[in-house]
Amino acid sequence: MRILFVASEVQPLVKTGGLADVAGALPAALVETGHDCRILLPAYPAVTKALGRARATATLQTRVGPVEIGEYRMPDTKVPVYTLIAPALYERPGGPYLNEQGQEHADSAIRFGLLSEVATMLCVGGLPGDWRPQILHLNDWQTGPAALWLRLKPVAGVRSVFSIHNIGYQGNFAPQSVDTLGLPWSVYTPDGAEFYGHFSFLKAGIVYSDAITTVSPTYAEEIQTADFGFGMDGMLRKRADALTGIVNGIDTRVWDPAGDPHVVRKYSAARLGYKQRNKELLQQALGLRPYLEAPLFGVVSRLAYQKGIDLLVQTLPALIEQGAQLAVLGSGDPELEQTLSSLATRFPDAVAVRLGYDEQLAHRIEAGADAFVMPSRYEPCGLNQMYSMRYGTLPIVRATGGLADTVTGLDVKRSNLETATGFSFGEATQKDLAGALRQAIAVWREPSVWRQMQRNAMQRDFSWRASAQRYSALYQDLLQRP
């Protein structure tokens, strides 16, 4: 099957969030299962630096003028990647979405409208060997108009899939964007791409794609409600039959305690005793009291209200009273950064905070912590809970989105001990989080029970292979439709 995977960021070329991880891993998994999957993304400076400048393999005439297509291979994979070369739009300081001052690029509608336009143009040819996709797989608002163009000018044998990674980001622009993109005003209606007085790239993808996916079954249900839908819930309910939730995978080569180069003492489910050495080394590295009898909780997260970090802050003094320790790595809201840093100063033996991101430390926290805390108010999929289970570091999560789909919380009566992989709580409140933390500490003090749950967690399959099989089935179903 021929698939063109269109995204605004792809790991390891350019990354601002979880979309890049998916765009880097899913195409590779699809290729490994026998599909011909290729990637299209803009030629940002970071992309050109990572791949080098190649001779253009195609030139296309677009609304903004001629643009070129560069052809490469993704690093360490067999996945072809096409870069959209338009220097005036993409070769500029800053990131994919924000300038050096942290402000959105003023011409974002043009920049990502072009990405969508080119994606649909490639469905009718223009690439070497006249390669054309059967599936146009679009990702997040930056690619939404491609589904609209394909609906306006259908291409025989081509179906579109639109994936929502976080519905909070919508790409809503002034109505004049309709003219800017060369679209008919007939699409600017409440049943089309109009959204509260704006032209919405995200809504265009939702309304006009052949199939919609999001990153977990529970999140697919949640975004059809007013609490989680960010205003799109009505249209998603209308298109519920086209909506599917498929949990993201993780790169099990990168996240593997038996071979992780960032982990000093390698271990596996059969050699869980070696995990203790990583805890000792983590405590030493962070300046925590080197005491194995203290349950050590880890956090690697954006420090934000959405992530429920404020709930953890409120719960922290009681957690310390129970003899626990906390290791935090992350950055975000300045107030939360300051509060956590103050707590680390107040409780230096029990709380360690490192602001920013450090890949090595992230791996060491996963390997050295006893449990991992993710009290998110909403979480489309989440990755760290899957990393944690892979490392035998039991996750403590709020039962929302992908957290609910991937973590089997131990029930109060422990009747599901044979399958439990962590701890979960219902409401985003200090009380419910504190209850889950108390439960985790109580179980941690029963080594045989804790060890059973660690083995359960480490046996789960979160590879991209499983996700790729679900997408393959979806693609096949679309192509079989009349």
Short mmCIF file of C-alpha atoms in Angstrom, two decimals:
data_model
loop_
_atom_site.label_atom_id
_atom_site.label_comp_id
_atom_site.label_asym_id
_atom_site.label_seq_id
_atom_site.Cartn_x
_atom_site.Cartn_y
_atom_site.Cartn_z
CA MET A 1 0.00 0.00 0.00
CA ARG A 2 1.32 3.47 -0.89
CA ILE A 3 1.00 6.03 1.93
CA LEU A 4 2.03 9.70 2.01
CA PHE A 5 2.42 10.75 5.65
CA VAL A 6 2.20 14.54 5.94
CA ALA A 7 3.35 16.31 9.11
CA SER A 8 4.72 19.67 10.21
CA GLU A 9 7.43 18.09 12.39
CA VAL A 10 9.24 14.75 12.37
CA GLN A 11 11.67 13.33 14.91
CA PRO A 12 14.72 13.37 14.73
CA LEU A 13 14.67 16.18 12.16
CA VAL A 14 12.58 18.78 13.99
CA LYS A 15 10.49 18.48 17.14
CA THR A 16 8.31 20.65 19.36
CA GLY A 17 5.98 17.96 20.76
CA GLY A 18 4.59 14.45 20.57
CA LEU A 19 3.50 14.76 16.93
CA ALA A 20 7.15 14.57 15.90
CA ASP A 21 7.61 11.29 17.77
CA VAL A 22 4.65 9.74 15.97
CA ALA A 23 5.72 11.08 12.58
CA GLY A 24 9.20 9.68 13.06
CA ALA A 25 8.14 6.24 14.29
CA LEU A 26 4.84 5.25 12.66
CA PRO A 27 6.03 5.50 9.02
CA ALA A 28 9.04 3.32 9.89
CA ALA A 29 6.75 0.74 11.49
CA LEU A 30 4.48 0.79 8.44
CA VAL A 31 7.46 0.21 6.14
CA GLU A 32 8.56 -2.71 8.32
CA THR A 33 5.12 -4.27 7.87
CA GLY A 34 5.51 -4.12 4.09
CA HIS A 35 3.92 -0.79 3.12
CA ASP A 36 5.46 1.89 0.91
CA CYS A 37 5.17 4.84 3.30
CA ARG A 38 6.82 8.19 2.57
CA ILE A 39 6.94 11.43 4.56
CA LEU A 40 6.32 15.02 3.46
CA LEU A 41 7.32 17.99 5.65
CA PRO A 42 8.57 21.57 5.20
CA ALA A 43 12.28 22.19 4.66
CA TYR A 44 12.91 24.16 7.84
CA PRO A 45 16.56 25.07 8.56
CA ALA A 46 16.76 22.28 11.15
CA VAL A 47 15.56 19.75 8.58
CA THR A 48 18.02 20.91 5.94
CA LYS A 49 20.83 20.82 8.51
CA ALA A 50 19.95 17.28 9.54
CA LEU A 51 19.53 15.90 6.02
CA GLY A 52 21.79 18.15 3.98
CA ARG A 53 20.87 19.96 0.79
CA ALA A 54 19.85 17.61 -1.98
CA ARG A 55 19.14 18.35 -5.60
CA ALA A 56 15.44 18.98 -6.11
CA THR A 57 13.68 15.97 -7.60
CA ALA A 58 10.53 17.85 -8.61
CA THR A 59 9.23 21.37 -9.15
CA LEU A 60 5.57 22.21 -8.61
CA GLN A 61 3.59 25.30 -9.58
CA THR A 62 1.53 26.44 -6.56
CA ARG A 63 -0.50 29.46 -5.54
CA VAL A 64 2.61 31.04 -3.99
CA GLY A 65 4.74 30.29 -7.05
CA PRO A 66 7.11 27.46 -7.94
CA VAL A 67 8.33 25.24 -5.11
CA GLU A 68 10.77 22.37 -5.12
CA ILE A 69 10.65 18.91 -3.58
CA GLY A 70 13.82 17.40 -2.11
CA GLU A 71 14.15 13.65 -1.62
CA TYR A 72 16.07 11.94 1.19
CA ARG A 73 15.97 8.92 3.47
CA MET A 74 15.11 9.22 7.14
CA PRO A 75 18.19 8.60 9.32
CA ASP A 76 18.65 4.92 10.22
CA THR A 77 15.47 3.81 8.43
CA LYS A 78 14.29 2.87 4.95
CA VAL A 79 11.63 5.60 4.93
CA PRO A 80 11.83 8.10 2.04
CA VAL A 81 11.22 11.69 3.08
CA TYR A 82 10.23 14.56 0.81
CA THR A 83 10.96 18.13 1.89
CA LEU A 84 8.90 21.06 0.68
CA ILE A 85 11.45 23.70 -0.30
CA ALA A 86 10.06 27.24 -0.16
CA PRO A 87 12.80 29.43 1.39
CA ALA A 88 10.65 32.54 1.79
CA LEU A 89 8.20 30.61 3.97
CA TYR A 90 10.28 28.05 5.83
CA GLU A 91 13.92 29.17 5.95
CA ARG A 92 13.71 31.68 8.78
CA PRO A 93 14.83 32.01 12.43
CA GLY A 94 12.71 30.49 15.16
CA GLY A 95 10.84 27.22 15.20
CA PRO A 96 8.19 25.64 12.99
CA TYR A 97 5.36 27.67 14.54
CA LEU A 98 6.94 30.54 16.51
CA ASN A 99 9.51 33.21 15.70
CA GLU A 100 12.54 34.06 17.85
CA GLN A 101 10.34 36.23 20.09
CA GLY A 102 8.02 33.32 20.81
CA GLN A 103 5.21 34.74 18.68
CA GLU A 104 3.27 32.84 16.02
CA HIS A 105 4.50 33.46 12.49
CA ALA A 106 2.15 36.02 10.95
CA ASP A 107 1.81 34.02 7.73
CA SER A 108 1.09 30.63 9.30
CA ALA A 109 -2.04 30.18 7.19
CA ILE A 110 0.02 30.59 4.02
CA ARG A 111 2.91 28.41 5.25
CA PHE A 112 0.76 25.44 6.21
CA GLY A 113 -1.81 26.07 3.51
CA LEU A 114 1.05 25.45 1.09
CA LEU A 115 1.96 22.19 2.83
CA SER A 116 -1.64 21.04 2.41
CA GLU A 117 -1.80 22.17 -1.21
CA VAL A 118 1.38 20.33 -2.15
CA ALA A 119 0.22 17.18 -0.35
CA THR A 120 -2.86 17.02 -2.56
CA MET A 121 -0.90 17.89 -5.70
CA LEU A 122 1.34 14.87 -5.10
CA CYS A 123 -1.75 12.67 -5.18
CA VAL A 124 -2.01 13.27 -8.92
CA GLY A 125 1.70 12.99 -9.72
CA GLY A 126 4.84 15.09 -9.83
CA LEU A 127 7.23 12.76 -8.02
CA PRO A 128 9.97 10.69 -9.69
CA GLY A 129 8.65 7.45 -11.12
CA ASP A 130 5.17 8.97 -11.04
CA TRP A 131 4.78 7.69 -7.47
CA ARG A 132 1.31 8.45 -6.10
CA PRO A 133 -0.20 7.58 -2.73
CA GLN A 134 -3.32 5.56 -2.14
CA ILE A 135 -3.61 6.92 1.42
CA LEU A 136 -2.99 10.56 2.30
CA HIS A 137 -2.35 10.49 6.07
CA LEU A 138 -2.65 14.02 7.49
CA ASN A 139 -1.62 15.11 10.97
CA ASP A 140 -3.01 17.95 13.10
CA TRP A 141 -4.28 21.33 12.01
CA GLN A 142 -1.28 22.17 9.83
CA THR A 143 -2.51 19.64 7.24
CA GLY A 144 -6.30 19.95 7.61
CA PRO A 145 -6.98 21.84 4.35
CA ALA A 146 -5.52 18.95 2.36
CA ALA A 147 -8.59 16.88 3.21
CA LEU A 148 -10.77 19.76 1.99
CA TRP A 149 -8.91 20.09 -1.33
CA LEU A 150 -9.11 16.35 -1.88
CA ARG A 151 -12.86 16.49 -1.27
CA LEU A 152 -13.26 19.38 -3.73
CA LYS A 153 -11.13 17.66 -6.37
CA PRO A 154 -11.31 13.91 -5.68
CA VAL A 155 -8.53 11.69 -6.99
CA ALA A 156 -9.55 8.18 -7.97
CA GLY A 157 -8.11 5.56 -5.65
CA VAL A 158 -6.96 8.03 -2.95
CA ARG A 159 -8.44 8.22 0.56
CA SER A 160 -7.59 10.66 3.35
CA VAL A 161 -6.96 9.98 7.04
CA PHE A 162 -6.78 12.91 9.48
CA SER A 163 -5.08 12.31 12.85
CA ILE A 164 -5.75 14.58 15.83
CA HIS A 165 -2.85 14.54 18.28
CA ASN A 166 -4.11 17.36 20.50
CA ILE A 167 -7.43 19.02 19.75
CA GLY A 168 -6.47 22.09 21.77
CA TYR A 169 -4.36 23.29 18.82
CA GLN A 170 -6.69 24.26 15.98
CA GLY A 171 -5.16 26.63 13.45
CA ASN A 172 -8.02 29.15 13.45
CA PHE A 173 -7.45 32.08 11.09
CA ALA A 174 -9.29 35.13 9.74
CA PRO A 175 -12.07 34.46 7.20
CA GLN A 176 -9.91 36.03 4.48
CA SER A 177 -7.84 32.85 4.61
CA VAL A 178 -10.47 31.33 2.33
CA ASP A 179 -9.33 33.68 -0.45
CA THR A 180 -5.68 33.34 0.52
CA LEU A 181 -5.87 29.58 0.02
CA GLY A 182 -7.90 29.88 -3.16
CA LEU A 183 -10.90 28.04 -1.75
CA PRO A 184 -14.56 28.62 -2.62
CA TRP A 185 -16.57 30.48 0.01
CA SER A 186 -19.04 27.61 -0.02
CA VAL A 187 -16.76 25.80 2.45
CA TYR A 188 -17.05 28.66 4.96
CA THR A 189 -20.20 27.45 6.72
CA PRO A 190 -20.97 25.96 10.16
CA ASP A 191 -21.13 22.54 8.51
CA GLY A 192 -17.84 23.25 6.76
CA ALA A 193 -14.59 24.88 7.88
CA GLU A 194 -16.11 27.95 9.59
CA PHE A 195 -15.52 27.98 13.35
CA TYR A 196 -16.90 30.87 15.41
CA GLY A 197 -15.98 33.50 12.84
CA HIS A 198 -12.70 31.91 11.81
CA PHE A 199 -11.52 29.59 9.08
CA SER A 200 -10.33 26.52 10.97
CA PHE A 201 -7.65 24.25 9.54
CA LEU A 202 -8.44 21.62 12.17
CA LYS A 203 -12.16 21.64 11.42
CA ALA A 204 -11.41 21.30 7.71
CA GLY A 205 -9.59 18.07 8.49
CA ILE A 206 -12.40 16.82 10.71
CA VAL A 207 -15.20 17.62 8.26
CA TYR A 208 -13.67 16.60 4.95
CA SER A 209 -11.41 13.61 5.67
CA ASP A 210 -12.53 10.07 4.88
CA ALA A 211 -11.46 8.84 8.32
CA ILE A 212 -10.45 10.55 11.56
CA THR A 213 -8.11 9.06 14.11
CA THR A 214 -6.84 10.20 17.44
CA VAL A 215 -4.22 8.82 19.76
CA SER A 216 -6.26 6.63 22.11
CA PRO A 217 -9.77 5.12 22.28
CA THR A 218 -10.67 6.99 25.47
CA TYR A 219 -9.51 10.32 24.03
CA ALA A 220 -11.67 9.61 20.97
CA GLU A 221 -14.66 9.40 23.31
CA GLU A 222 -13.61 12.40 25.42
CA ILE A 223 -13.24 14.84 22.52
CA GLN A 224 -16.89 14.25 21.64
CA THR A 225 -17.83 15.97 24.93
CA ALA A 226 -17.94 19.67 25.80
CA ASP A 227 -15.33 19.19 28.54
CA PHE A 228 -12.64 17.92 26.17
CA GLY A 229 -13.74 18.90 22.66
CA PHE A 230 -12.54 22.54 22.64
CA GLY A 231 -15.64 23.49 20.66
CA MET A 232 -15.22 20.71 18.08
CA ASP A 233 -17.28 18.16 20.01
CA GLY A 234 -20.48 18.74 18.04
CA MET A 235 -18.84 18.06 14.69
CA LEU A 236 -16.98 15.07 16.11
CA ARG A 237 -20.25 13.60 17.38
CA LYS A 238 -21.67 14.13 13.91
CA ARG A 239 -18.73 12.21 12.45
CA ALA A 240 -18.48 9.62 15.22
CA ASP A 241 -18.72 6.74 12.75
CA ALA A 242 -15.54 7.97 11.07
CA LEU A 243 -13.60 8.45 14.32
CA THR A 244 -11.19 5.83 15.68
CA GLY A 245 -8.78 5.88 18.61
CA ILE A 246 -5.43 4.11 18.10
CA VAL A 247 -2.89 4.23 20.92
CA ASN A 248 0.56 5.48 19.97
CA GLY A 249 3.50 3.17 20.31
CA ILE A 250 6.94 3.82 21.74
CA ASP A 251 10.38 3.16 20.31
CA THR A 252 11.28 0.00 22.19
CA ARG A 253 14.86 0.21 20.92
CA VAL A 254 15.42 3.58 22.58
CA TRP A 255 13.42 2.75 25.71
CA ASP A 256 14.84 -0.59 26.79
CA PRO A 257 16.29 -1.08 30.30
CA ALA A 258 18.28 -4.08 29.09
CA GLY A 259 20.23 -2.03 26.56
CA ASP A 260 19.74 1.65 27.46
CA PRO A 261 23.12 3.45 27.11
CA HIS A 262 21.96 6.11 29.59
CA VAL A 263 21.37 3.52 32.33
CA VAL A 264 24.40 2.46 34.37
CA ARG A 265 23.02 -0.91 35.53
CA LYS A 266 21.12 -2.68 32.78
CA TYR A 267 18.22 -4.90 33.86
CA SER A 268 15.17 -6.80 32.66
CA ALA A 269 12.01 -8.38 34.06
CA ALA A 270 14.09 -11.45 34.90
CA ARG A 271 16.70 -9.34 36.71
CA LEU A 272 14.67 -6.70 38.49
CA GLY A 273 17.04 -6.69 41.45
CA TYR A 274 19.53 -4.72 39.36
CA LYS A 275 17.06 -1.81 39.22
CA GLN A 276 17.96 -0.90 42.81
CA ARG A 277 21.46 0.15 41.79
CA ASN A 278 19.99 2.69 39.39
CA LYS A 279 17.92 4.10 42.24
CA GLU A 280 21.02 4.51 44.39
CA LEU A 281 22.88 6.28 41.60
CA LEU A 282 19.92 8.56 40.85
CA GLN A 283 19.62 9.57 44.50
CA GLN A 284 23.33 10.38 44.57
CA ALA A 285 23.24 12.34 41.31
CA LEU A 286 20.29 14.47 42.45
CA GLY A 287 21.55 15.05 45.98
CA LEU A 288 18.71 13.12 47.59
CA ARG A 289 19.23 11.14 50.76
CA PRO A 290 20.76 7.81 49.61
CA TYR A 291 18.15 5.64 51.27
CA LEU A 292 16.65 2.65 49.48
CA GLU A 293 13.84 2.38 52.05
CA ALA A 294 12.33 5.64 50.76
CA PRO A 295 9.88 5.17 47.86
CA LEU A 296 11.16 7.37 45.04
CA PHE A 297 8.60 8.97 42.70
CA GLY A 298 9.64 10.36 39.33
CA VAL A 299 8.19 13.10 37.10
CA VAL A 300 9.36 14.03 33.60
CA SER A 301 6.85 16.51 32.25
CA ARG A 302 5.94 19.89 30.96
CA LEU A 303 5.17 21.81 34.14
CA ALA A 304 1.65 22.93 33.32
CA TYR A 305 -1.90 23.00 34.66
CA GLN A 306 -2.97 20.45 32.03
CA LYS A 307 -0.41 18.01 33.44
CA GLY A 308 -1.83 18.35 36.96
CA ILE A 309 1.50 19.44 38.41
CA ASP A 310 -0.30 21.87 40.72
CA LEU A 311 -2.11 18.89 42.27
CA LEU A 312 1.20 17.18 42.90
CA VAL A 313 2.58 20.35 44.51
CA GLN A 314 -0.41 20.47 46.87
CA THR A 315 0.10 16.81 47.78
CA LEU A 316 3.87 16.94 48.19
CA PRO A 317 4.19 17.83 51.92
CA ALA A 318 1.99 14.86 52.88
CA LEU A 319 3.98 12.64 50.53
CA ILE A 320 7.22 13.62 52.24
CA GLU A 321 5.67 12.92 55.65
CA GLN A 322 5.15 9.34 54.47
CA GLY A 323 8.89 9.03 53.88
CA ALA A 324 8.80 9.38 50.09
CA GLN A 325 11.14 11.22 47.74
CA LEU A 326 10.41 13.05 44.48
CA ALA A 327 12.61 13.64 41.41
CA VAL A 328 11.28 16.17 38.87
CA LEU A 329 12.62 17.01 35.42
CA GLY A 330 10.76 19.55 33.29
CA SER A 331 9.98 23.16 32.50
CA GLY A 332 6.93 25.26 31.82
CA ASP A 333 4.79 27.56 33.93
CA PRO A 334 7.13 29.98 35.79
CA GLU A 335 5.00 29.87 38.93
CA LEU A 336 5.12 26.07 39.07
CA GLU A 337 8.86 26.13 38.38
CA GLN A 338 9.36 28.53 41.29
CA THR A 339 7.13 26.58 43.67
CA LEU A 340 8.85 23.27 42.93
CA SER A 341 12.29 24.85 43.24
CA SER A 342 11.30 26.31 46.62
CA LEU A 343 10.13 22.89 47.80
CA ALA A 344 13.45 21.39 46.70
CA THR A 345 15.26 24.02 48.77
CA ARG A 346 12.97 23.38 51.74
CA PHE A 347 13.28 19.57 51.55
CA PRO A 348 16.71 18.91 49.99
CA ASP A 349 16.87 15.28 51.17
CA ALA A 350 13.47 14.46 49.71
CA VAL A 351 12.84 16.67 46.65
CA ALA A 352 15.07 17.24 43.63
CA VAL A 353 14.05 19.51 40.76
CA ARG A 354 15.92 19.99 37.49
CA LEU A 355 14.43 22.62 35.19
CA GLY A 356 14.73 22.10 31.45
CA TYR A 357 15.14 18.83 29.59
CA ASP A 358 18.00 16.34 29.75
CA GLU A 359 17.61 13.14 27.72
CA GLN A 360 20.07 11.19 29.85
CA LEU A 361 18.42 12.26 33.10
CA ALA A 362 14.98 11.39 31.70
CA HIS A 363 16.17 7.82 31.11
CA ARG A 364 17.84 7.65 34.51
CA ILE A 365 14.65 8.77 36.25
CA GLU A 366 12.67 6.09 34.42
CA ALA A 367 15.22 3.48 35.46
CA GLY A 368 15.87 4.69 39.01
CA ALA A 369 12.46 5.74 40.30
CA ASP A 370 10.12 3.25 41.95
CA ALA A 371 6.99 4.88 40.53
CA PHE A 372 6.15 7.59 38.00
CA VAL A 373 3.47 10.26 38.56
CA MET A 374 1.20 11.59 35.76
CA PRO A 375 -1.82 13.38 37.30
CA SER A 376 -2.95 14.94 33.99
CA ARG A 377 -6.26 16.73 33.69
CA TYR A 378 -6.37 15.47 30.12
CA GLU A 379 -3.85 13.43 28.16
CA PRO A 380 -4.57 12.49 24.53
CA CYS A 381 -2.17 9.55 24.68
CA GLY A 382 0.90 10.10 26.82
CA LEU A 383 4.22 8.33 26.38
CA ASN A 384 5.95 8.41 29.74
CA GLN A 385 3.52 5.98 31.31
CA MET A 386 4.51 3.46 28.63
CA TYR A 387 8.22 4.19 29.11
CA SER A 388 7.70 3.67 32.83
CA MET A 389 6.00 0.30 32.47
CA ARG A 390 8.77 -0.82 30.13
CA TYR A 391 11.24 0.03 32.93
CA GLY A 392 9.23 -1.57 35.74
CA THR A 393 8.57 1.88 37.20
CA LEU A 394 4.89 1.69 38.08
CA PRO A 395 2.83 4.64 36.79
CA ILE A 396 0.38 6.56 38.96
CA VAL A 397 -2.06 8.21 36.57
CA ARG A 398 -5.37 9.96 36.30
CA ALA A 399 -7.76 7.75 34.32
CA THR A 400 -8.09 10.00 31.28
CA GLY A 401 -7.29 9.63 27.58
CA GLY A 402 -4.41 7.35 26.76
CA LEU A 403 -3.54 6.97 30.43
CA ALA A 404 -6.82 5.12 30.97
CA ASP A 405 -6.19 2.94 27.91
CA THR A 406 -2.64 1.90 28.71
CA VAL A 407 -2.45 1.60 32.52
CA THR A 408 -4.41 -1.07 34.39
CA GLY A 409 -4.85 0.37 37.86
CA LEU A 410 -4.78 -1.99 40.83
CA ASP A 411 -8.25 -2.08 42.35
CA VAL A 412 -8.81 -1.63 46.07
CA LYS A 413 -9.47 -5.33 46.68
CA ARG A 414 -6.47 -6.31 44.52
CA SER A 415 -8.67 -8.71 42.60
CA ASN A 416 -6.83 -7.79 39.37
CA LEU A 417 -3.31 -8.25 40.71
CA GLU A 418 -2.49 -10.66 37.89
CA THR A 419 -2.99 -7.90 35.30
CA ALA A 420 -2.47 -4.59 37.18
CA THR A 421 0.37 -2.44 35.85
CA GLY A 422 0.04 0.70 37.98
CA PHE A 423 -2.33 2.90 39.97
CA SER A 424 -5.09 5.20 38.76
CA PHE A 425 -7.49 7.76 40.20
CA GLY A 426 -10.68 9.33 38.91
CA GLU A 427 -11.07 13.04 39.59
CA ALA A 428 -8.41 15.71 39.06
CA THR A 429 -8.32 16.65 42.74
CA GLN A 430 -5.68 16.71 45.45
CA LYS A 431 -7.75 14.21 47.43
CA ASP A 432 -7.90 11.59 44.66
CA LEU A 433 -4.21 11.97 43.79
CA ALA A 434 -3.24 11.67 47.45
CA GLY A 435 -5.30 8.48 47.70
CA ALA A 436 -3.50 6.93 44.72
CA LEU A 437 -0.11 7.89 46.15
CA ARG A 438 -0.98 6.33 49.51
CA GLN A 439 -2.10 3.16 47.75
CA ALA A 440 1.17 3.02 45.81
CA ILE A 441 3.27 3.47 48.95
CA ALA A 442 1.32 0.76 50.77
CA VAL A 443 1.86 -1.70 47.91
CA TRP A 444 5.52 -0.70 47.56
CA ARG A 445 6.01 -1.80 51.17
CA GLU A 446 4.90 -5.29 50.08
CA PRO A 447 7.79 -6.32 47.80
CA SER A 448 6.19 -9.50 46.45
CA VAL A 449 3.07 -7.63 45.32
CA TRP A 450 5.10 -4.77 43.87
CA ARG A 451 7.35 -7.21 42.00
CA GLN A 452 4.31 -8.94 40.50
CA MET A 453 3.02 -5.61 39.17
CA GLN A 454 6.44 -4.73 37.78
CA ARG A 455 6.53 -7.98 35.84
CA ASN A 456 3.00 -7.35 34.56
CA ALA A 457 4.01 -3.89 33.35
CA MET A 458 7.25 -4.98 31.69
CA GLN A 459 5.46 -7.69 29.70
CA ARG A 460 3.10 -5.24 27.97
CA ASP A 461 3.67 -4.67 24.24
CA PHE A 462 3.77 -0.96 23.46
CA SER A 463 5.79 -1.29 20.25
CA TRP A 464 4.85 0.68 17.15
CA ARG A 465 4.29 -2.66 15.41
CA ALA A 466 0.96 -3.08 17.20
CA SER A 467 -0.15 0.47 16.30
CA ALA A 468 0.95 0.04 12.69
CA GLN A 469 -1.23 -3.05 12.37
CA ARG A 470 -4.27 -1.05 13.50
CA TYR A 471 -3.54 1.70 10.96
CA SER A 472 -3.00 -0.90 8.23
CA ALA A 473 -6.44 -2.34 8.89
CA LEU A 474 -7.98 1.15 8.75
CA TYR A 475 -6.24 1.98 5.46
CA GLN A 476 -7.37 -1.31 3.93
CA ASP A 477 -10.95 -0.72 4.99
CA LEU A 478 -10.94 2.75 3.39
CA LEU A 479 -9.59 1.48 0.09
CA GLN A 480 -12.23 -1.23 -0.08
CA ARG A 481 -15.05 1.28 0.18
CA PRO A 482 -16.79 2.34 -3.04
#
